[in-house]
PDB file of C-alpha atoms in Angstrom:
ATOM      1  CA  MET A   1     -15.411   2.427 -13.024  1.00  0.00           C
ATOM      2  CA  ASP A   2     -15.667  -0.010 -15.953  1.00  0.00           C
ATOM      3  CA  MET A   3     -12.007  -0.924 -15.478  1.00  0.00           C
ATOM      4  CA  ALA A   4     -12.509  -1.450 -11.746  1.00  0.00           C
ATOM      5  CA  ARG A   5     -15.548  -3.673 -12.296  1.00  0.00           C
ATOM      6  CA  ALA A   6     -13.700  -5.752 -14.883  1.00  0.00           C
ATOM      7  CA  ASN A   7     -10.663  -6.125 -12.613  1.00  0.00           C
ATOM      8  CA  ILE A   8     -12.891  -7.298  -9.776  1.00  0.00           C
ATOM      9  CA  ARG A   9     -14.757  -9.845 -11.905  1.00  0.00           C
ATOM     10  CA  GLU A  10     -11.580 -11.248 -13.418  1.00  0.00           C
ATOM     11  CA  CYS A  11      -9.635 -11.385 -10.149  1.00  0.00           C
ATOM     12  CA  LEU A  12     -12.322 -12.535  -7.739  1.00  0.00           C
ATOM     13  CA  GLY A  13     -14.602 -14.510 -10.043  1.00  0.00           C
ATOM     14  CA  VAL A  14     -17.752 -12.699  -8.879  1.00  0.00           C
ATOM     15  CA  ASP A  15     -20.804 -11.790 -10.953  1.00  0.00           C
ATOM     16  CA  ALA A  16     -21.482  -8.336 -12.394  1.00  0.00           C
ATOM     17  CA  GLU A  17     -23.771  -7.254  -9.562  1.00  0.00           C
ATOM     18  CA  ARG A  18     -21.252  -8.154  -6.867  1.00  0.00           C
ATOM     19  CA  ALA A  19     -18.422  -6.534  -8.835  1.00  0.00           C
ATOM     20  CA  ASP A  20     -20.410  -3.317  -9.145  1.00  0.00           C
ATOM     21  CA  LYS A  21     -21.064  -3.245  -5.390  1.00  0.00           C
ATOM     22  CA  ILE A  22     -17.393  -3.797  -4.531  1.00  0.00           C
ATOM     23  CA  ALA A  23     -16.276  -1.116  -7.005  1.00  0.00           C
ATOM     24  CA  LYS A  24     -18.682   1.473  -5.566  1.00  0.00           C
ATOM     25  CA  GLU A  25     -17.681   0.657  -1.982  1.00  0.00           C
ATOM     26  CA  SER A  26     -14.004   0.883  -2.928  1.00  0.00           C
ATOM     27  CA  VAL A  27     -14.452   4.397  -4.328  1.00  0.00           C
ATOM     28  CA  LYS A  28     -16.817   5.521  -1.553  1.00  0.00           C
ATOM     29  CA  ARG A  29     -14.330   4.699   1.202  1.00  0.00           C
ATOM     30  CA  PHE A  30     -12.067   7.525  -0.001  1.00  0.00           C
ATOM     31  CA  GLY A  31     -14.541  10.003   1.474  1.00  0.00           C
ATOM     32  CA  ARG A  32     -14.127   8.408   4.886  1.00  0.00           C
ATOM     33  CA  MET A  33     -10.361   8.258   4.363  1.00  0.00           C
ATOM     34  CA  ALA A  34     -10.151  11.998   3.666  1.00  0.00           C
ATOM     35  CA  VAL A  35     -12.155  12.857   6.793  1.00  0.00           C
ATOM     36  CA  GLU A  36      -9.976  10.572   8.929  1.00  0.00           C
ATOM     37  CA  VAL A  37      -6.771  12.192   7.669  1.00  0.00           C
ATOM     38  CA  LEU A  38      -8.169  15.661   8.430  1.00  0.00           C
ATOM     39  CA  CYS A  39      -8.718  14.457  12.009  1.00  0.00           C
ATOM     40  CA  PHE A  40      -5.014  13.691  12.521  1.00  0.00           C
ATOM     41  CA  PRO A  41      -4.575  16.801  14.736  1.00  0.00           C
ATOM     42  CA  ASN A  42      -6.924  15.161  17.252  1.00  0.00           C
ATOM     43  CA  LEU A  43      -4.856  11.971  17.485  1.00  0.00           C
ATOM     44  CA  ASN A  44      -2.148  11.354  20.062  1.00  0.00           C
ATOM     45  CA  LYS A  45      -0.359   8.444  21.715  1.00  0.00           C
ATOM     46  CA  ASP A  46      -2.985   8.246  24.449  1.00  0.00           C
ATOM     47  CA  ASN A  47      -6.094   7.957  22.251  1.00  0.00           C
ATOM     48  CA  VAL A  48      -4.858   6.441  18.981  1.00  0.00           C
ATOM     49  CA  LEU A  49      -5.875   2.888  19.977  1.00  0.00           C
ATOM     50  CA  ASP A  50      -9.354   3.856  21.183  1.00  0.00           C
ATOM     51  CA  SER A  51     -10.823   2.881  17.811  1.00  0.00           C
ATOM     52  CA  VAL A  52      -8.259   0.270  16.729  1.00  0.00           C
ATOM     53  CA  ASP A  53      -8.164  -3.495  17.204  1.00  0.00           C
ATOM     54  CA  MET A  54      -4.529  -4.590  16.837  1.00  0.00           C
ATOM     55  CA  GLU A  55      -3.893  -8.173  15.723  1.00  0.00           C
ATOM     56  CA  GLY A  56      -0.316  -9.472  15.747  1.00  0.00           C
ATOM     57  CA  ILE A  57       1.456  -6.511  17.349  1.00  0.00           C
ATOM     58  CA  GLU A  58       3.962  -9.009  18.744  1.00  0.00           C
ATOM     59  CA  HIS A  59       5.256  -9.586  15.205  1.00  0.00           C
ATOM     60  CA  LEU A  60       6.231  -5.928  14.877  1.00  0.00           C
ATOM     61  CA  GLN A  61       7.732  -5.917  18.362  1.00  0.00           C
ATOM     62  CA  ASN A  62       9.759  -9.046  17.628  1.00  0.00           C
ATOM     63  CA  ALA A  63      11.043  -7.598  14.356  1.00  0.00           C
ATOM     64  CA  CYS A  64      12.098  -4.379  16.084  1.00  0.00           C
ATOM     65  CA  SER A  65      13.911  -6.364  18.784  1.00  0.00           C
ATOM     66  CA  LEU A  66      16.327  -7.745  16.180  1.00  0.00           C
ATOM     67  CA  ASP A  67      17.943  -4.288  15.981  1.00  0.00           C
ATOM     68  CA  LYS A  68      18.323  -4.382  12.204  1.00  0.00           C
ATOM     69  CA  GLY A  69      15.644  -1.884  11.352  1.00  0.00           C
ATOM     70  CA  VAL A  70      12.261  -2.970   9.966  1.00  0.00           C
ATOM     71  CA  ILE A  71      10.742  -2.764   6.491  1.00  0.00           C
ATOM     72  CA  MET A  72       6.991  -2.343   7.010  1.00  0.00           C
ATOM     73  CA  VAL A  73       5.028  -3.141   3.847  1.00  0.00           C
ATOM     74  CA  THR A  74       1.392  -2.629   2.971  1.00  0.00           C
ATOM     75  CA  GLY A  75      -0.781  -1.788  -0.008  1.00  0.00           C
ATOM     76  CA  HIS A  76      -3.177   0.891  -1.188  1.00  0.00           C
ATOM     77  CA  PHE A  77      -5.634  -0.839   1.076  1.00  0.00           C
ATOM     78  CA  GLY A  78      -8.037   0.620   3.628  1.00  0.00           C
ATOM     79  CA  ASN A  79      -6.769   3.903   5.044  1.00  0.00           C
ATOM     80  CA  TRP A  80      -3.037   3.351   4.623  1.00  0.00           C
ATOM     81  CA  GLU A  81      -2.441   6.918   5.825  1.00  0.00           C
ATOM     82  CA  MET A  82      -4.153   6.056   9.121  1.00  0.00           C
ATOM     83  CA  LEU A  83      -2.002   2.944   9.335  1.00  0.00           C
ATOM     84  CA  GLY A  84       1.132   5.078   9.222  1.00  0.00           C
ATOM     85  CA  ALA A  85      -0.359   7.376  11.855  1.00  0.00           C
ATOM     86  CA  ILE A  86      -1.138   4.492  14.202  1.00  0.00           C
ATOM     87  CA  VAL A  87       2.351   3.004  13.981  1.00  0.00           C
ATOM     88  CA  GLY A  88       3.990   6.411  14.353  1.00  0.00           C
ATOM     89  CA  LEU A  89       1.914   7.422  17.380  1.00  0.00           C
ATOM     90  CA  LEU A  90       2.636   4.094  19.063  1.00  0.00           C
ATOM     91  CA  GLY A  91       6.213   5.323  19.280  1.00  0.00           C
ATOM     92  CA  TYR A  92       7.769   3.520  16.322  1.00  0.00           C
ATOM     93  CA  PRO A  93       9.984   5.887  14.261  1.00  0.00           C
ATOM     94  CA  VAL A  94       8.654   5.558  10.704  1.00  0.00           C
ATOM     95  CA  LEU A  95      10.123   6.762   7.418  1.00  0.00           C
ATOM     96  CA  SER A  96       7.286   6.611   4.875  1.00  0.00           C
ATOM     97  CA  ILE A  97       8.213   6.291   1.196  1.00  0.00           C
ATOM     98  CA  VAL A  98       5.619   8.344  -0.700  1.00  0.00           C
ATOM     99  CA  ARG A  99       4.866   9.659  -4.166  1.00  0.00           C
ATOM    100  CA  HIS A 100       5.190  13.390  -4.760  1.00  0.00           C
ATOM    101  CA  GLN A 101       1.696  14.770  -5.390  1.00  0.00           C
ATOM    102  CA  ASN A 102       1.205  16.655  -8.647  1.00  0.00           C
ATOM    103  CA  LYS A 103      -0.204  19.715  -6.892  1.00  0.00           C
ATOM    104  CA  GLY A 104       2.349  21.383  -4.641  1.00  0.00           C
ATOM    105  CA  SER A 105      -0.221  22.645  -2.134  1.00  0.00           C
ATOM    106  CA  MET A 106      -1.711  19.172  -1.716  1.00  0.00           C
ATOM    107  CA  ASN A 107       1.750  17.678  -1.370  1.00  0.00           C
ATOM    108  CA  ARG A 108       2.652  20.102   1.425  1.00  0.00           C
ATOM    109  CA  LEU A 109      -0.658  19.541   3.220  1.00  0.00           C
ATOM    110  CA  ILE A 110      -0.556  15.750   3.272  1.00  0.00           C
ATOM    111  CA  ASN A 111       3.081  15.731   4.364  1.00  0.00           C
ATOM    112  CA  GLU A 112       2.329  18.147   7.213  1.00  0.00           C
ATOM    113  CA  TYR A 113      -0.384  15.770   8.423  1.00  0.00           C
ATOM    114  CA  ARG A 114       1.918  12.760   8.090  1.00  0.00           C
ATOM    115  CA  GLU A 115       4.630  14.469  10.093  1.00  0.00           C
ATOM    116  CA  MET A 116       2.274  15.551  12.883  1.00  0.00           C
ATOM    117  CA  VAL A 117       1.578  11.868  13.639  1.00  0.00           C
ATOM    118  CA  GLY A 118       5.226  10.903  13.903  1.00  0.00           C
ATOM    119  CA  GLN A 119       6.288  10.060  10.354  1.00  0.00           C
ATOM    120  CA  THR A 120       9.337  11.208   8.417  1.00  0.00           C
ATOM    121  CA  ILE A 121       8.834  11.504   4.657  1.00  0.00           C
ATOM    122  CA  ALA A 122      10.997  10.403   1.734  1.00  0.00           C
ATOM    123  CA  TYR A 123       9.936  10.410  -1.917  1.00  0.00           C
ATOM    124  CA  ASN A 124      10.030   7.295  -4.045  1.00  0.00           C
ATOM    125  CA  ARG A 125      12.059   9.172  -6.652  1.00  0.00           C
ATOM    126  CA  GLY A 126      15.103  11.330  -6.042  1.00  0.00           C
ATOM    127  CA  GLU A 127      18.865  11.088  -5.841  1.00  0.00           C
ATOM    128  CA  ASN A 128      19.022  10.957  -2.032  1.00  0.00           C
ATOM    129  CA  ASN A 129      15.996   8.826  -1.201  1.00  0.00           C
ATOM    130  CA  LEU A 130      17.811   5.474  -1.156  1.00  0.00           C
ATOM    131  CA  LEU A 131      20.539   6.887   1.060  1.00  0.00           C
ATOM    132  CA  GLN A 132      17.916   8.156   3.499  1.00  0.00           C
ATOM    133  CA  VAL A 133      16.235   4.737   3.593  1.00  0.00           C
ATOM    134  CA  VAL A 134      19.494   2.906   4.282  1.00  0.00           C
ATOM    135  CA  ARG A 135      20.374   5.371   7.031  1.00  0.00           C
ATOM    136  CA  MET A 136      17.005   4.778   8.711  1.00  0.00           C
ATOM    137  CA  LEU A 137      17.504   1.010   8.659  1.00  0.00           C
ATOM    138  CA  LYS A 138      21.028   1.326  10.026  1.00  0.00           C
ATOM    139  CA  ALA A 139      19.574   3.515  12.788  1.00  0.00           C
ATOM    140  CA  LYS A 140      17.247   0.573  13.597  1.00  0.00           C
ATOM    141  CA  LYS A 141      14.102   2.425  12.586  1.00  0.00           C
ATOM    142  CA  ILE A 142      11.102   1.503  10.425  1.00  0.00           C
ATOM    143  CA  VAL A 143      10.770   2.141   6.693  1.00  0.00           C
ATOM    144  CA  GLY A 144       7.213   2.004   5.313  1.00  0.00           C
ATOM    145  CA  ILE A 145       6.713   0.885   1.697  1.00  0.00           C
ATOM    146  CA  LEU A 146       3.601   0.388  -0.454  1.00  0.00           C
ATOM    147  CA  TYR A 147       4.300  -2.637  -2.608  1.00  0.00           C
ATOM    148  CA  ASP A 148       1.056  -3.414  -4.419  1.00  0.00           C
ATOM    149  CA  GLN A 149       1.209  -1.206  -7.522  1.00  0.00           C
ATOM    150  CA  ASP A 150       3.406  -1.167 -10.609  1.00  0.00           C
ATOM    151  CA  THR A 151       5.189   2.187 -10.791  1.00  0.00           C
ATOM    152  CA  ASN A 152       6.980   1.312 -14.049  1.00  0.00           C
ATOM    153  CA  ASP A 153      10.203   0.791 -12.114  1.00  0.00           C
ATOM    154  CA  ILE A 154      12.273  -2.356 -11.942  1.00  0.00           C
ATOM    155  CA  GLY A 155      10.467  -5.204 -10.229  1.00  0.00           C
ATOM    156  CA  VAL A 156       9.698  -8.877 -10.465  1.00  0.00           C
ATOM    157  CA  LYS A 157       7.234 -10.358 -12.941  1.00  0.00           C
ATOM    158  CA  LEU A 158       4.716 -12.392 -10.939  1.00  0.00           C
ATOM    159  CA  ASP A 159       1.096 -13.490 -11.126  1.00  0.00           C
ATOM    160  CA  LEU A 160      -1.347 -11.440  -9.083  1.00  0.00           C
ATOM    161  CA  PHE A 161      -4.796 -13.051  -9.099  1.00  0.00           C
ATOM    162  CA  GLY A 162      -3.610 -15.190 -11.997  1.00  0.00           C
ATOM    163  CA  LYS A 163      -2.691 -12.178 -14.154  1.00  0.00           C
ATOM    164  CA  THR A 164       0.959 -11.369 -14.848  1.00  0.00           C
ATOM    165  CA  CYS A 165       2.259  -7.996 -13.676  1.00  0.00           C
ATOM    166  CA  ILE A 166       5.392  -6.290 -12.390  1.00  0.00           C
ATOM    167  CA  VAL A 167       5.569  -6.249  -8.574  1.00  0.00           C
ATOM    168  CA  PRO A 168       7.924  -3.649  -7.039  1.00  0.00           C
ATOM    169  CA  ASP A 169      10.741  -5.453  -5.243  1.00  0.00           C
ATOM    170  CA  GLY A 170      12.290  -2.611  -3.249  1.00  0.00           C
ATOM    171  CA  ALA A 171      11.347  -4.105   0.116  1.00  0.00           C
ATOM    172  CA  VAL A 172      12.940  -7.460  -0.674  1.00  0.00           C
ATOM    173  CA  ALA A 173      16.040  -5.829  -2.155  1.00  0.00           C
ATOM    174  CA  LEU A 174      16.504  -3.769   1.016  1.00  0.00           C
ATOM    175  CA  SER A 175      16.005  -6.853   3.171  1.00  0.00           C
ATOM    176  CA  ARG A 176      18.665  -8.784   1.267  1.00  0.00           C
ATOM    177  CA  ILE A 177      21.186  -5.936   1.458  1.00  0.00           C
ATOM    178  CA  ASN A 178      20.538  -4.860   5.050  1.00  0.00           C
ATOM    179  CA  LYS A 179      19.285  -8.160   6.552  1.00  0.00           C
ATOM    180  CA  ALA A 180      16.262  -6.246   7.858  1.00  0.00           C
ATOM    181  CA  PRO A 181      12.982  -8.109   8.479  1.00  0.00           C
ATOM    182  CA  ILE A 182       9.939  -7.350   6.320  1.00  0.00           C
ATOM    183  CA  VAL A 183       6.671  -7.003   8.254  1.00  0.00           C
ATOM    184  CA  PRO A 184       3.432  -7.046   6.185  1.00  0.00           C
ATOM    185  CA  ILE A 185       0.706  -4.965   7.822  1.00  0.00           C
ATOM    186  CA  PHE A 186      -2.814  -4.125   6.628  1.00  0.00           C
ATOM    187  CA  ILE A 187      -5.652  -1.965   7.946  1.00  0.00           C
ATOM    188  CA  HIS A 188      -9.356  -2.741   7.549  1.00  0.00           C
ATOM    189  CA  ASN A 189     -12.249  -0.357   8.052  1.00  0.00           C
ATOM    190  CA  ARG A 190     -14.841  -1.302  10.645  1.00  0.00           C
ATOM    191  CA  ASP A 191     -18.194   0.272  11.443  1.00  0.00           C
ATOM    192  CA  GLU A 192     -18.513   3.469  13.469  1.00  0.00           C
ATOM    193  CA  GLY A 193     -15.099   4.777  12.457  1.00  0.00           C
ATOM    194  CA  LYS A 194     -13.188   1.840  13.879  1.00  0.00           C
ATOM    195  CA  PHE A 195     -10.313  -0.161  12.386  1.00  0.00           C
ATOM    196  CA  LYS A 196      -8.646  -3.535  12.533  1.00  0.00           C
ATOM    197  CA  VAL A 197      -4.890  -3.694  11.953  1.00  0.00           C
ATOM    198  CA  LYS A 198      -3.428  -7.074  10.952  1.00  0.00           C
ATOM    199  CA  ILE A 199       0.307  -7.621  11.342  1.00  0.00           C
ATOM    200  CA  TYR A 200       1.957 -10.704   9.852  1.00  0.00           C
ATOM    201  CA  PRO A 201       5.085 -12.543  11.039  1.00  0.00           C
ATOM    202  CA  ALA A 202       8.272 -11.074   9.609  1.00  0.00           C
ATOM    203  CA  LEU A 203       9.881 -12.309   6.404  1.00  0.00           C
ATOM    204  CA  THR A 204      13.583 -11.949   5.676  1.00  0.00           C
ATOM    205  CA  CYS A 205      15.432 -12.279   2.388  1.00  0.00           C
ATOM    206  CA  GLU A 206      18.803 -13.484   3.626  1.00  0.00           C
ATOM    207  CA  SER A 207      20.253 -14.451   0.265  1.00  0.00           C
ATOM    208  CA  LYS A 208      19.676 -14.067  -3.469  1.00  0.00           C
ATOM    209  CA  ASP A 209      18.203 -17.551  -3.804  1.00  0.00           C
ATOM    210  CA  LYS A 210      15.398 -16.557  -1.392  1.00  0.00           C
ATOM    211  CA  TYR A 211      14.413 -13.528  -3.455  1.00  0.00           C
ATOM    212  CA  ASP A 212      11.592 -15.014  -5.515  1.00  0.00           C
ATOM    213  CA  GLU A 213      10.293 -16.997  -2.542  1.00  0.00           C
ATOM    214  CA  VAL A 214       9.874 -13.901  -0.390  1.00  0.00           C
ATOM    215  CA  MET A 215       8.332 -11.936  -3.265  1.00  0.00           C
ATOM    216  CA  GLY A 216       5.851 -14.746  -3.792  1.00  0.00           C
ATOM    217  CA  LYS A 217       4.900 -14.756  -0.117  1.00  0.00           C
ATOM    218  CA  LEU A 218       4.251 -11.013  -0.195  1.00  0.00           C
ATOM    219  CA  VAL A 219       1.969 -11.398  -3.221  1.00  0.00           C
ATOM    220  CA  ASP A 220       0.133 -14.266  -1.499  1.00  0.00           C
ATOM    221  CA  ILE A 221      -0.461 -12.095   1.580  1.00  0.00           C
ATOM    222  CA  LEU A 222      -1.769  -9.248  -0.579  1.00  0.00           C
ATOM    223  CA  GLU A 223      -4.162 -11.584  -2.373  1.00  0.00           C
ATOM    224  CA  GLN A 224      -5.367 -13.010   0.939  1.00  0.00           C
ATOM    225  CA  GLU A 225      -6.104  -9.543   2.303  1.00  0.00           C
ATOM    226  CA  VAL A 226      -7.930  -8.426  -0.842  1.00  0.00           C
ATOM    227  CA  ARG A 227     -10.043 -11.578  -0.996  1.00  0.00           C
ATOM    228  CA  GLU A 228     -11.000 -11.158   2.651  1.00  0.00           C
ATOM    229  CA  ASP A 229     -12.072  -7.527   2.265  1.00  0.00           C
ATOM    230  CA  PRO A 230     -12.118  -6.600  -1.451  1.00  0.00           C
ATOM    231  CA  ALA A 231     -13.680  -3.140  -1.086  1.00  0.00           C
ATOM    232  CA  MET A 232     -10.584  -2.008   0.827  1.00  0.00           C
ATOM    233  CA  TRP A 233      -8.318  -2.241  -2.230  1.00  0.00           C
ATOM    234  CA  PHE A 234      -7.678   0.460  -4.836  1.00  0.00           C
ATOM    235  CA  TRP A 235      -9.322  -1.279  -7.790  1.00  0.00           C
ATOM    236  CA  VAL A 236      -9.476   1.806 -10.017  1.00  0.00           C
ATOM    237  CA  HIS A 237      -5.697   1.686 -10.556  1.00  0.00           C
ATOM    238  CA  ASP A 238      -4.649   0.258 -13.949  1.00  0.00           C
ATOM    239  CA  ARG A 239      -2.694  -2.459 -12.151  1.00  0.00           C
ATOM    240  CA  TRP A 240      -2.137  -4.776 -15.103  1.00  0.00           C
ATOM    241  CA  LYS A 241      -1.459  -2.003 -17.624  1.00  0.00           C
ATOM    242  CA  ASP A 242      -4.291  -3.049 -19.910  1.00  0.00           C
ATOM    243  CA  GLY A 243      -7.257  -1.145 -18.497  1.00  0.00           C
ATOM    244  CA  HIS A 244      -6.856   2.080 -20.467  1.00  0.00           C
ATOM    245  CA  GLN A 245      -6.512   0.148 -23.708  1.00  0.00           C
ATOM    246  CA  ARG A 246      -9.667  -1.825 -22.928  1.00  0.00           C
ATOM    247  CA  PHE A 247     -11.931   0.829 -21.464  1.00  0.00           C
ATOM    248  CA  ASP A 248     -10.650   4.312 -22.230  1.00  0.00           C
ATOM    249  CA  LYS A 249     -11.842   5.409 -25.659  1.00  0.00           C
ATOM    250  CA  GLU A 250      -9.904   8.683 -25.496  1.00  0.00           C
ATOM    251  CA  TYR A 251      -6.687   6.776 -24.714  1.00  0.00           C
ATOM    252  CA  ASP A 252      -7.257   4.507 -27.696  1.00  0.00           C
ATOM    253  CA  GLU A 253      -7.948   7.411 -30.044  1.00  0.00           C
ATOM    254  CA  ASN A 254      -4.839   9.315 -28.947  1.00  0.00           C
ATOM    255  CA  LYS A 255      -2.644   6.231 -29.246  1.00  0.00           C
ATOM    256  CA  HIS A 256      -3.759   5.532 -32.792  1.00  0.00           C
ATOM    257  CA  GLY A 257      -3.940   9.159 -33.913  1.00  0.00           C
ATOM    258  CA  HIS A 258      -7.740   9.267 -34.278  1.00  0.00           C
ATOM    259  CA  HIS A 259      -9.241  12.549 -33.199  1.00  0.00           C
ATOM    260  CA  PRO A 260     -12.819  13.774 -33.487  1.00  0.00           C
TER     261      PRO A 260
END
């Protein structure tokens, strides 16, 4: 939690009390998220919008009408699993790029729940994952990508909240190669189990010289969303790769060979 509080203070410029409140709310929301995912069997195309306020659905519709496939991007923000469920149950064919969970039983469970709400799953690592993504785009379907965390893969070095980090650029690379539009979409929790989904106008990287511009716009949108509703973001992630060094005593001892 110390790392989360420090990240919040440094990024948002708030005092210690406010940072502590945001950090606790950010962690607490995972309880609600888990319950909502377990309720996926109760969701269907007829009731999925009963608790959802959709803002900007025309942007997704317009992107789909281009018949080039769609790259839907979001962050570890709000209940991103519910976001995939909503889009899938609305009838949009979604391929979600996910990380393989360390525990096999958990991995199977979460993928079963994702598939029951209309998603197809591909892992972010594997020899056939890129081929599957390209096939989905050529079939004019939607590929969902989380773009807010550094996975130690190749990306673009940019400032996020004024702090330099590596931002994954897979979405922009796919857009440049396949000419597919990128649609940023974020989900916010509301009271009484309700949600607000915000969909932004599509971005397209049509050439190499537009690469950095589109990446910058995606980072700006992420920052805007986090500033608007900071407790929705996953602050406990070591986003700038300095948190463990600063706050984890065990990490520091192991790195320098000091053991009790």
